Short mmCIF file of C-alpha atoms and ligand atoms in Angstrom, two decimals:
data_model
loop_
_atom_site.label_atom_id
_atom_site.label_comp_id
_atom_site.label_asym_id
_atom_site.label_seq_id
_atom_site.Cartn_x
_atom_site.Cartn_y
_atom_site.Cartn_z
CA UNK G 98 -8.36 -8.51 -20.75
CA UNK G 99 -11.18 -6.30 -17.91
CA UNK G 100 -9.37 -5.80 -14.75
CA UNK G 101 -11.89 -8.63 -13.31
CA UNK G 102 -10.22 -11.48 -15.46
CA UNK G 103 -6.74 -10.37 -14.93
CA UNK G 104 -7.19 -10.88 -11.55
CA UNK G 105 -7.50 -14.57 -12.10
CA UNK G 106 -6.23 -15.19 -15.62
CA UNK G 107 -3.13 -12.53 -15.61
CA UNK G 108 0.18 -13.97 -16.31
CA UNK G 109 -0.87 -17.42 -15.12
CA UNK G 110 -0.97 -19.01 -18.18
CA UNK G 111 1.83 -22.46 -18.59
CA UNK G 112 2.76 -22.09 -14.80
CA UNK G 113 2.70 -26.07 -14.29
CA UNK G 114 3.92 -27.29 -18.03
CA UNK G 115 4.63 -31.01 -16.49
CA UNK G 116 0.81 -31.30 -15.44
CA UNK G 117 -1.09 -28.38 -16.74
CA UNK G 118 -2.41 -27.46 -12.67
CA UNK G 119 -5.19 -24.87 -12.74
CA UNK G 120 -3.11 -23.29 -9.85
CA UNK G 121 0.52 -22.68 -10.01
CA UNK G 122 2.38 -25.09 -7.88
CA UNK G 123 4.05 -24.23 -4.73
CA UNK G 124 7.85 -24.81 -5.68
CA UNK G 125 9.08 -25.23 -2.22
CA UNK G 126 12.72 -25.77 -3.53
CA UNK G 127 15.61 -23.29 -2.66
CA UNK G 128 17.72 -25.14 -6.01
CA UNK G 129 16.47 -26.61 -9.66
CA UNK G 130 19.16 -29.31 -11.62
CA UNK G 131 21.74 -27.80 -13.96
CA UNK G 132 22.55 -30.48 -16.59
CA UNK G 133 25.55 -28.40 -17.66
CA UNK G 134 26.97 -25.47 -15.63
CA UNK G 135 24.43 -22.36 -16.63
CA UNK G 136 22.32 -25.22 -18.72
CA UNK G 137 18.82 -24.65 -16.35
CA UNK G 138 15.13 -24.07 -17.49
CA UNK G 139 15.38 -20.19 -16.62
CA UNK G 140 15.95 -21.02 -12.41
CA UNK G 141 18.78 -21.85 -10.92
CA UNK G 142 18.26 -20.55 -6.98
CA UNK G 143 15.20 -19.57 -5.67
CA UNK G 144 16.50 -16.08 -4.50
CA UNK G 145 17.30 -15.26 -8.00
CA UNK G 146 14.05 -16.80 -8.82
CA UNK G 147 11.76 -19.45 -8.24
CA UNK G 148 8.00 -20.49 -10.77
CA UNK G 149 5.58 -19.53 -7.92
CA UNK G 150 7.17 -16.27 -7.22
CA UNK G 151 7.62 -15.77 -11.17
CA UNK G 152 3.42 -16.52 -11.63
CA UNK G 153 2.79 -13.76 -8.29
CA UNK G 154 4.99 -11.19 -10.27
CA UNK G 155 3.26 -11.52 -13.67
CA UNK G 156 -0.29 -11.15 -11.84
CA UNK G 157 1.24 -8.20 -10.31
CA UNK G 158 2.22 -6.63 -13.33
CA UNK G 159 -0.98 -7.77 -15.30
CA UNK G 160 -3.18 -5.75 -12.35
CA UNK G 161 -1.11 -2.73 -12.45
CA UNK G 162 -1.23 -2.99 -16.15
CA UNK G 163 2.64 -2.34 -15.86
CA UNK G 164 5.14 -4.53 -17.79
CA UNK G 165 7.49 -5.87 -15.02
CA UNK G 166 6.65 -7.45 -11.03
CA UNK G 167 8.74 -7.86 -8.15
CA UNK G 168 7.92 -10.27 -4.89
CA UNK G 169 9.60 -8.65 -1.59
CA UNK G 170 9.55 -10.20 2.06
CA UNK G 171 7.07 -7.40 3.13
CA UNK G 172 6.27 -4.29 1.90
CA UNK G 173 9.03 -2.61 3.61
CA UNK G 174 11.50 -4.40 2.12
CA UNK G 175 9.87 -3.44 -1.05
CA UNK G 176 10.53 0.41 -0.22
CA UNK G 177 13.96 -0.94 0.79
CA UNK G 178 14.74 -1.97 -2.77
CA UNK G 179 13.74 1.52 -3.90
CA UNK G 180 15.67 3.56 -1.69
CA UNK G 181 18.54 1.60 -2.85
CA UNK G 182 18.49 2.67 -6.07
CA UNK G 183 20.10 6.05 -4.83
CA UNK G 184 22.98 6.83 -3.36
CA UNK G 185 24.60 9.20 -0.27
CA UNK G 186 23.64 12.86 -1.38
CA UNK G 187 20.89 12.58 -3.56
CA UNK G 188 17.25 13.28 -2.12
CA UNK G 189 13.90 12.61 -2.24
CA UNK G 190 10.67 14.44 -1.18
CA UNK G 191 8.04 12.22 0.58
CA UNK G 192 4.22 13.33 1.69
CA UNK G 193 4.55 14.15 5.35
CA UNK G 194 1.98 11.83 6.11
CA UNK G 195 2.60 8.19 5.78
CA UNK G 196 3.26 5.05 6.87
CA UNK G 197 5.04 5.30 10.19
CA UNK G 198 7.13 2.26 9.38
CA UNK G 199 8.03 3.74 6.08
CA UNK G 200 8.66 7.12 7.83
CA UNK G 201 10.94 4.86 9.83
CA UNK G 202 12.66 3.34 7.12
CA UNK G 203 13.72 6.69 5.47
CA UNK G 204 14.89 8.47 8.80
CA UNK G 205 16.05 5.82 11.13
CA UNK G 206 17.97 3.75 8.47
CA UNK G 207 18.76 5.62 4.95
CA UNK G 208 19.16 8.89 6.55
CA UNK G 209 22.27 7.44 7.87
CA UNK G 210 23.45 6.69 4.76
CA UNK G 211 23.07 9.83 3.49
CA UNK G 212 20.15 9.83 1.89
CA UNK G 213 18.25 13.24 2.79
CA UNK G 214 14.50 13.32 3.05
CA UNK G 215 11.86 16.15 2.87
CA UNK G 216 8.52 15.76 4.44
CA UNK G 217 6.08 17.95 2.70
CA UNK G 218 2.19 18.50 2.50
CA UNK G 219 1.26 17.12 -0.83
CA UNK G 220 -2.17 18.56 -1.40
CA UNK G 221 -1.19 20.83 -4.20
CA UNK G 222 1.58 19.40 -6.63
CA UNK G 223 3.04 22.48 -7.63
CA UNK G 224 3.98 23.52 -4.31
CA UNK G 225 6.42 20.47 -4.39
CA UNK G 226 8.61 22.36 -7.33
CA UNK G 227 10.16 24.22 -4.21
CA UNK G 228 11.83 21.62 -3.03
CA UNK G 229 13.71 20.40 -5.85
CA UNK G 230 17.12 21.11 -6.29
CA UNK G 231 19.98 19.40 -8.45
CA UNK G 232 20.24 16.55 -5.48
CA UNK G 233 16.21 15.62 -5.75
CA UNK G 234 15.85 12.20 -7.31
CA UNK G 235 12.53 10.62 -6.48
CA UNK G 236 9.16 11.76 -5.09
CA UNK G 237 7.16 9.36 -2.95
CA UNK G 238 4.11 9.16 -2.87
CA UNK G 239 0.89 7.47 -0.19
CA UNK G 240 -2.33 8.43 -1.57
CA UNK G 241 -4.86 7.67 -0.14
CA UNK G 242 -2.29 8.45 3.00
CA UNK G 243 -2.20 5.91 5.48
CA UNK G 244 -4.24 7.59 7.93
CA UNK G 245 -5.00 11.03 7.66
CA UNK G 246 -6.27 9.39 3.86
CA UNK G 247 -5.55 12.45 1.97
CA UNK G 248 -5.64 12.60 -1.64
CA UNK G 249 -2.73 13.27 -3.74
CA UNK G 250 -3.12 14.26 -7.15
CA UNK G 251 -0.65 11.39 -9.46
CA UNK G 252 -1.54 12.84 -12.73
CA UNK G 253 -0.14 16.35 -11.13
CA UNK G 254 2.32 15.38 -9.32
CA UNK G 255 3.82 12.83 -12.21
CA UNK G 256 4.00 16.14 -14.75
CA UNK G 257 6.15 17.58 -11.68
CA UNK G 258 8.62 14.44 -11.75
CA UNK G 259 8.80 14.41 -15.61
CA UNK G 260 9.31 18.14 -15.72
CA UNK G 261 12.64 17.77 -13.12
CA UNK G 262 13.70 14.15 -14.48
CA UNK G 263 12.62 12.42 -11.20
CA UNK G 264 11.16 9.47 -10.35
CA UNK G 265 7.69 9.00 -9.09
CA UNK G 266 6.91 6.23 -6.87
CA UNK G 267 3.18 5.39 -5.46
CA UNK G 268 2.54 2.77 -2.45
CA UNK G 269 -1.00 2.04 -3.48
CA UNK G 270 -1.13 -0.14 -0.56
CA UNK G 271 -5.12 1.79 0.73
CA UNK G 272 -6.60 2.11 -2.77
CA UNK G 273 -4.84 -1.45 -4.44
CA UNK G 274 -5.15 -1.62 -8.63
CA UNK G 275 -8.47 -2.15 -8.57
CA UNK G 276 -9.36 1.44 -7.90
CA UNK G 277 -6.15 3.26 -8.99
CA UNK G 278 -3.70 2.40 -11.29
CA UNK G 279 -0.90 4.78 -10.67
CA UNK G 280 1.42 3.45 -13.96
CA UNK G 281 -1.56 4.37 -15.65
CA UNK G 282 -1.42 8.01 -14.41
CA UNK G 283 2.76 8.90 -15.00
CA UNK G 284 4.63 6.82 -11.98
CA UNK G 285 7.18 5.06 -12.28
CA UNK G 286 7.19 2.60 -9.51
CA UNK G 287 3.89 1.25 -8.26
CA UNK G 288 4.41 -0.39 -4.54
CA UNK G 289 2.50 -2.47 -2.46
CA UNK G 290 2.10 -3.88 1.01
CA UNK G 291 0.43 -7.30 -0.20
CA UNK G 292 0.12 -8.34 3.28
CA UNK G 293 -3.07 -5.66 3.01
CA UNK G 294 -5.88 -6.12 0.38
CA UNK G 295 -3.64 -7.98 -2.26
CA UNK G 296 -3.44 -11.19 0.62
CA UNK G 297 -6.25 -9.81 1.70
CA UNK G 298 -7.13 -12.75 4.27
CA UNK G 299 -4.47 -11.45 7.36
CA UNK G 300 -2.19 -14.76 6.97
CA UNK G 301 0.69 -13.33 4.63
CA UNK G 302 3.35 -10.38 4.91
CA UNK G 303 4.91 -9.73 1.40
CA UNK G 304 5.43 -6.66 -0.55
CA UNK G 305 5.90 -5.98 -4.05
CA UNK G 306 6.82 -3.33 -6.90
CA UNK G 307 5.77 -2.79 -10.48
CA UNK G 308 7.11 -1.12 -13.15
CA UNK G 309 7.03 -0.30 -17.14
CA UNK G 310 11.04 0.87 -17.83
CA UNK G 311 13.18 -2.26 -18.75
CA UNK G 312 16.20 -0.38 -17.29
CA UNK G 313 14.81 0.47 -13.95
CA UNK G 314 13.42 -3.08 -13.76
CA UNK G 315 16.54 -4.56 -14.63
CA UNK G 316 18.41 -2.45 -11.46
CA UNK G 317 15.49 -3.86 -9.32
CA UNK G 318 15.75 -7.16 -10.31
CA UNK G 319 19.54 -6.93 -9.63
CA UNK G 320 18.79 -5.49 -6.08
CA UNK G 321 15.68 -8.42 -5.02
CA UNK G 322 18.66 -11.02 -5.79
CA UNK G 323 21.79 -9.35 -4.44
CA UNK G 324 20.10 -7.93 -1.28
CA UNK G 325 17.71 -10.94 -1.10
CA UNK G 326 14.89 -10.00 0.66
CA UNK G 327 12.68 -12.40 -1.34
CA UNK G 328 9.40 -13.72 -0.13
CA UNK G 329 8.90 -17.93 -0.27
CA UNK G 330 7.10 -19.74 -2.13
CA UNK G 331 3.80 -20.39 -0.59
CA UNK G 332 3.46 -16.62 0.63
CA UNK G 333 3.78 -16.32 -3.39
CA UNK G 334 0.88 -18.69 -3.17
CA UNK G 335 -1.71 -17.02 -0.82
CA UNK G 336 -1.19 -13.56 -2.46
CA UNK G 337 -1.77 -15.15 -6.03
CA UNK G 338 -4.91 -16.86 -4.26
CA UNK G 339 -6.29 -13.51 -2.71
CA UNK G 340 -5.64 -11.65 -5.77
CA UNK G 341 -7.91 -13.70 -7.72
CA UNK G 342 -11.16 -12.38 -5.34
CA UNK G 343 -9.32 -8.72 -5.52
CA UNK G 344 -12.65 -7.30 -7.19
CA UNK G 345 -15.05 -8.85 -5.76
CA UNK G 346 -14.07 -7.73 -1.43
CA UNK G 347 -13.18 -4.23 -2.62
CA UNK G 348 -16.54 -3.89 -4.03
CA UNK G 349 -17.63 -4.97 -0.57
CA UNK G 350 -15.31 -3.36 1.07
CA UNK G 351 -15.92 0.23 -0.49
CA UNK G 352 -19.83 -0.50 0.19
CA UNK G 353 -19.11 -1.32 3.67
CA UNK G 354 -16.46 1.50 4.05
CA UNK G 355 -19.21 4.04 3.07
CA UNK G 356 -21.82 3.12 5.36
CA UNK G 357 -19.31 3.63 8.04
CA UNK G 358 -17.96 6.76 7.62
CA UNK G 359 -21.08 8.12 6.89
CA UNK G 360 -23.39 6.39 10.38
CA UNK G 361 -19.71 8.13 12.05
CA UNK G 362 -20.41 11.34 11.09
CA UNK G 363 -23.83 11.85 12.31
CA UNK G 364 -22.76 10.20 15.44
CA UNK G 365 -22.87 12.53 18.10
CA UNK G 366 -19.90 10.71 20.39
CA UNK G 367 -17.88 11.21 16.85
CA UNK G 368 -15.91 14.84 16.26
CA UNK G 369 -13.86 14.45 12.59
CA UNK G 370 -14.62 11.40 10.12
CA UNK G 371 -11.50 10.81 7.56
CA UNK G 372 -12.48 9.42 4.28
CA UNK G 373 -11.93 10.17 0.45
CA UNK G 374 -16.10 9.46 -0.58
CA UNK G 375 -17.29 12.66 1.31
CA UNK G 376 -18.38 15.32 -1.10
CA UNK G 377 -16.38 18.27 1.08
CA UNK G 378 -13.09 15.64 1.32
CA UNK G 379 -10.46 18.88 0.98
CA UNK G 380 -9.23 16.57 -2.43
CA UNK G 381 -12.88 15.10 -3.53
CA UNK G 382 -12.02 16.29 -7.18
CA UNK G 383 -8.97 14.37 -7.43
CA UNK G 384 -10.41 11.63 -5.92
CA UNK G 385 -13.20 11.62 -8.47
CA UNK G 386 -10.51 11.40 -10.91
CA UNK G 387 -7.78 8.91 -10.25
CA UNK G 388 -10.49 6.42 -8.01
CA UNK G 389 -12.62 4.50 -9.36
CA UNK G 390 -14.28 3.60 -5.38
CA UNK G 391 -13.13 5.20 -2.02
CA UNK G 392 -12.15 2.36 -0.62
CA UNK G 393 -12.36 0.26 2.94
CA UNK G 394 -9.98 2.90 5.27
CA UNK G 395 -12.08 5.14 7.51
CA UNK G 396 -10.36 6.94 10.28
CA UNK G 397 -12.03 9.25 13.50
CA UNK G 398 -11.48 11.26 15.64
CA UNK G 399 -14.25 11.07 19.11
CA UNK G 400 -15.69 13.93 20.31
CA UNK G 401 -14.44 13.75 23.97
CA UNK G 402 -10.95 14.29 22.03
CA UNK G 403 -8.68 12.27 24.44
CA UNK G 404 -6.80 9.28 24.08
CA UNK G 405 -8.68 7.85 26.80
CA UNK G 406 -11.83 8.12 24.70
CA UNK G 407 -10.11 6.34 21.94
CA UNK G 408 -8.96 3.84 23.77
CA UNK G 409 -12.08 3.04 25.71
CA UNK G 410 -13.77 3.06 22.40
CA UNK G 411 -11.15 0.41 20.75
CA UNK G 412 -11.58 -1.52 23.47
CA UNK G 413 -15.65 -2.04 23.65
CA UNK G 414 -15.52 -2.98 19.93
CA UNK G 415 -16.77 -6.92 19.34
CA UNK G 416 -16.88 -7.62 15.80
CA UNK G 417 -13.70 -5.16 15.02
CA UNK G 418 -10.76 -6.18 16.14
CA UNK G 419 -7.96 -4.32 18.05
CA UNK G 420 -5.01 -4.98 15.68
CA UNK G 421 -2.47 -3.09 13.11
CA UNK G 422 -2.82 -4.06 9.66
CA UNK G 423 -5.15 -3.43 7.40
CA UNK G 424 -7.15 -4.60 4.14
CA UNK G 425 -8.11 -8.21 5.65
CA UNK G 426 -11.77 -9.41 5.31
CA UNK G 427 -12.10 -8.78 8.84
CA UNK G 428 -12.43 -5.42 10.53
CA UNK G 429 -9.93 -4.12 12.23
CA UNK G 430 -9.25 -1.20 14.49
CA UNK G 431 -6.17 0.68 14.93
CA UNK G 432 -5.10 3.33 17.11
CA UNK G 433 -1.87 4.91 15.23
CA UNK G 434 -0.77 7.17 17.96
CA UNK G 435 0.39 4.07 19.98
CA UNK G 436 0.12 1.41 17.02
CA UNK G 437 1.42 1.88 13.67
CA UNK G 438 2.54 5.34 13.88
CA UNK G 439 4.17 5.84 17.21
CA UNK G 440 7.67 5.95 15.51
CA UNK G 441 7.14 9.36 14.13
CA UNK G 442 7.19 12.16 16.89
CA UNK G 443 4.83 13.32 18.31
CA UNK G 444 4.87 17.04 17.31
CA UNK G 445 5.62 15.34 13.95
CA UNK G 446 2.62 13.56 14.25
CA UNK G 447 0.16 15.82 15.69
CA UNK G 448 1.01 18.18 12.37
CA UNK G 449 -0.81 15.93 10.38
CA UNK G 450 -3.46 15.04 12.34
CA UNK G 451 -2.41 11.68 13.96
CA UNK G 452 -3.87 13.02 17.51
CA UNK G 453 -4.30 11.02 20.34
CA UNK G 454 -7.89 10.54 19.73
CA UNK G 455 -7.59 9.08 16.47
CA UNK G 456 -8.73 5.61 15.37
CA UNK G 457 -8.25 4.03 12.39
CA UNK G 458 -10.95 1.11 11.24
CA UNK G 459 -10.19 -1.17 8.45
CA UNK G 460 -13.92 -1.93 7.67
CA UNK G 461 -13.75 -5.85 6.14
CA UNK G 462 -16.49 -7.61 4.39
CA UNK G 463 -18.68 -8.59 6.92
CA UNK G 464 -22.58 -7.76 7.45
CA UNK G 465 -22.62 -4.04 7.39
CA UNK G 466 -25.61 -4.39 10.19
CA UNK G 467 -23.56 -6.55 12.51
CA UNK G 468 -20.32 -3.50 11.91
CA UNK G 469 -22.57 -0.41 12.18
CA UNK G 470 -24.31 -2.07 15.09
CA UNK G 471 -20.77 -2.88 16.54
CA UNK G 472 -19.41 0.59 16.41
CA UNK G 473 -22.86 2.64 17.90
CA UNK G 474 -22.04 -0.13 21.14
CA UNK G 475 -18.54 0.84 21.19
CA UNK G 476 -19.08 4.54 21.09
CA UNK G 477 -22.40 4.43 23.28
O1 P1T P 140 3.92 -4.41 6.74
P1 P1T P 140 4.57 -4.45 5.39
O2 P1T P 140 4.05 -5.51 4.49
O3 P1T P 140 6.06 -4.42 5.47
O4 P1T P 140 4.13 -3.08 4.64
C1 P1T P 140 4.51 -1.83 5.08
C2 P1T P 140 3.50 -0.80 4.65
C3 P1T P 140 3.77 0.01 3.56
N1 P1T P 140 2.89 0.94 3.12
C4 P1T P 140 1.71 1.11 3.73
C5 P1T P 140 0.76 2.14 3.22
C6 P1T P 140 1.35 0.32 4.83
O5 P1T P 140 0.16 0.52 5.39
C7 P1T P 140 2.27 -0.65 5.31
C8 P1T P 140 1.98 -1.47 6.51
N2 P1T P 140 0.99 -0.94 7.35
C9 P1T P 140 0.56 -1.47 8.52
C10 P1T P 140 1.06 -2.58 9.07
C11 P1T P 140 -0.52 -0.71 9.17
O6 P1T P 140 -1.20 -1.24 10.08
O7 P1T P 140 -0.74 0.44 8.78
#
């Protein structure tokens, strides 16, 4: 099966065997009838598992082209699974730039526990061998990074994991399967914010994981039921419903998401212009490579270089919206500083490039005229 009719045919075949619905049911049941004790039809709780969840996970996996899906609560408590495969002592190297809430996750919760995490510049895979020792046990990996969208090299950095025994887990929240399919390039865990392009409509938080080794599935599996962070039923739903237009708005939205960055950076009120399709992005090779588009994410920087410019700016916009979040068929605007990034400190921040004049746009599917025409007001 083409990645177009996996989107709507993947995994979805007998998910209503009593009536043969075109769309899975929503099994809004938290319990299913044992005739015997243990004598059930495969569920027998719906945190251990319930159909519409089970239909969400196989689409999952069919996208990914990976052999095993997992349904979280939210994308964090997707990376919460993951981190709990480890233990106090062991470590794991992350890219220093990254979701602030999963940046939060690592230091403000599993640091606690033990866990010890290394922020590093990705850019060049090899430099990463210097930060393995005997403790090392996963590398994480944004790319395109959420918002400074660099590029990290998966192929690379995957022959870097393999070579040390460690795992290799991508959130491919920015890019989603349709453009890059990190399984398909050496990870081992492939993670998602669904709430973003997956959902795609801004009316669902879930988050989910994919992955090819039985064993590692099997541990995950164990850890969705025994920690329990599941997501219901008709979340399941709406993600399974915005998958099946997946290729059809990130066509639009990596049309759109060009003719932004590029009326941006001849704008003269405009100073930087973050996004993987320019030709002198520091990473445009490896983009070339592992993407097959560049995607919706365009971030800026103005060229008064204040946060008062930024914030003016976010505030004139009509047809973008002020919000966090990302990947909806709406634009968006974001200002990480204050927004979605202001858990990570500010000398922290400011390393990577998350400045106070920084704006991050999530350009949606709408009439690139009415957008373009939208952000010249704004800035003029
Ligand atoms: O919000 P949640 O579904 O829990 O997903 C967390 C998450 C993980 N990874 C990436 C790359 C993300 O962008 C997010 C969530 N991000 C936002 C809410 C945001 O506005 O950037």
């Amino acid at each position: 099966m083409k990645f177009n009719t996996k989107t709507i045919h993947g995994g979805q075949h007998d998910t209503d065997p009593a009536f043969e619905s075109v769309m899975p049911p929503i099994y809004q049941t938290s319990t299913y009838k044992q005739s015997t004790p243990g004598g059930h039809k495969g569920f027998e709780y719906s945190r251990s598992g319930n159909p519409t969840r089970a239909a969400l996970e196989r689409s999952l996996a069919s996208i990914e082209n990976g052999k095993f899906g997992l349904g979280f609560g939210s994308g964090l408590a997707a990376i919460d699974a993951v981190l709990k495969l480890f233990k106090s002592g062991d470590e794991i190297i992350s890219t220093n730039d990254l979701y602030g809430g999963s940046y939060r996750l690592f230091t403000k919760i599993f640091q606690d526990f033990g866990i010890k995490f290394r922020f590093v510049s990705m850019e060049n895979a090899g430099e990463v061998e210097q930060y393995i020792n005997e403790n090392t046990k996963m590398i994480w990996v944004e790319t395109p990074t959420n918002p400074m969208m660099n590029i990290i090299d998966i192929e690379a950095m995957s022959r870097v994991a393999k070579k040390y025994n460690l795992l290799l887990a991508v959130d491919n929240t920015f890019a989603t399967a349709y453009l890059q399919r990190p399984l398909e390039l050496g990870a081992d865990i492939v993670m998602h914010s669904a709430t973003k392009y997956l959902g795609g409509h801004s009316d669902v938080v879930l988050g989910s994981l994919v992955v090819n080794d039985q064993k590692l599935a099997e541990r995950l599996y164990f850890i969705q039921k025994a920690s329990g962070a599941v997501p219901g039923p008709q979340d399941c739903f709406l993600v399974l419903r915005g998958i099946k237009t997946l290729h059809l708005r990130m066509q639009r939205h990596c049309e759109n998401g060009e003719a932004v960055a590029r009326f941006l950076k001849d704008h003269p009120k405009v100073d930087k212009v973050y996004w993987p399709g320019f030709e002198d992005h520091p990473n445009h090779e490896v983009v070339k490579k592992q993407m097959s588009g560049f995607g919706g994410m365009v971030s800026l920087t103005t060229a008064e270089g204040t946060l008062e410019s930024a914030v003016s700016f976010v505030e004139k916009l009509k047809v973008f919206t002020l919000a966090e979040s990302l990947g909806g068929v709406e634009s968006l605007a974001g200002h990480p500083a204050t927004m979605t990034h202001a858990s990570i400190p500010k000398e922290e921040r400011e390393k990577t490039g998350i400045v106070d004049s920084l704006i991050r746009l999530s350009v949606g599917i709408e009439d690139e005229e009415d957008l373009l025409n939208d952000l010249k007001q704004a800035l003029e």
